[in-house]
Phi, psi and omega in degrees: 000144178279160176302327179292320178293320178296316179299319179296317178297322177298316180293322176296319178296321178300318179293319179296319176297322176301315178297318180299324180279321191251020185304332184276350178269172182274082177255154178228180183297325179297319178294320177297318180296322177298319178299324180274358182056048179224162172290158183299314182294315180295317179301313181300315179296314183289324178298313180296321178295322183280321189245355175081004176210159181289159179302319180295319177297319177298316178301313181292327176296317177299316181296316179294321178301314179291322179297321178301317179298315179297319179294322177295333179273001174103003178294151175287164180298318179296316179299315180297317180302310182290324182295331182265005174097006176274142181253345180244117180297322179295313179295320178298313181297320179297313180293319179301313181297320180295322183277321187266330180097002175207157181295151180302324180294321177291320178299318181296322184284338183293150177286123180250019180306317181301335179290336183296332182273352181273144172299149183305324181293325178284319178301319179296321179294315184290324185264358181297128180295140177218143173290137178284114177222135181295329182271004182223079182291163178303132185297336180266004180078018183258156173278185181302322180279174178275113184269075177244123179282132179261134179277000000 
């Protein structure tokens, strides 16, 4: 890698870290691009090339990931929606359903007991929202649900 490519990756990582920290605030792609010191269009193209998803998609994945945690802890769908920085319950529910495969209210009602026995790092991997794509299987080899055999 050239020094310029390394510098670009560092700036992209800085923007990604910004999203990880500030997902609950009202940030947009332009704000992410400013953190990376790039134009919005160039940032979007380079972010997708580096991380495999658009900056906005990454932001929404982080928000849904945190919302799943809040819902497992008993928060209402509206509370989870607002806590993660979404302002529209309908848009949040639509994105949540697209990423998780079920509505947030159904996810909240489901028994999440098996997750309690998993270390947090494994639980985060298993519950991380992913778009269902035939060419992109779950990295841990798991389906959308938690594949734990019960004795």
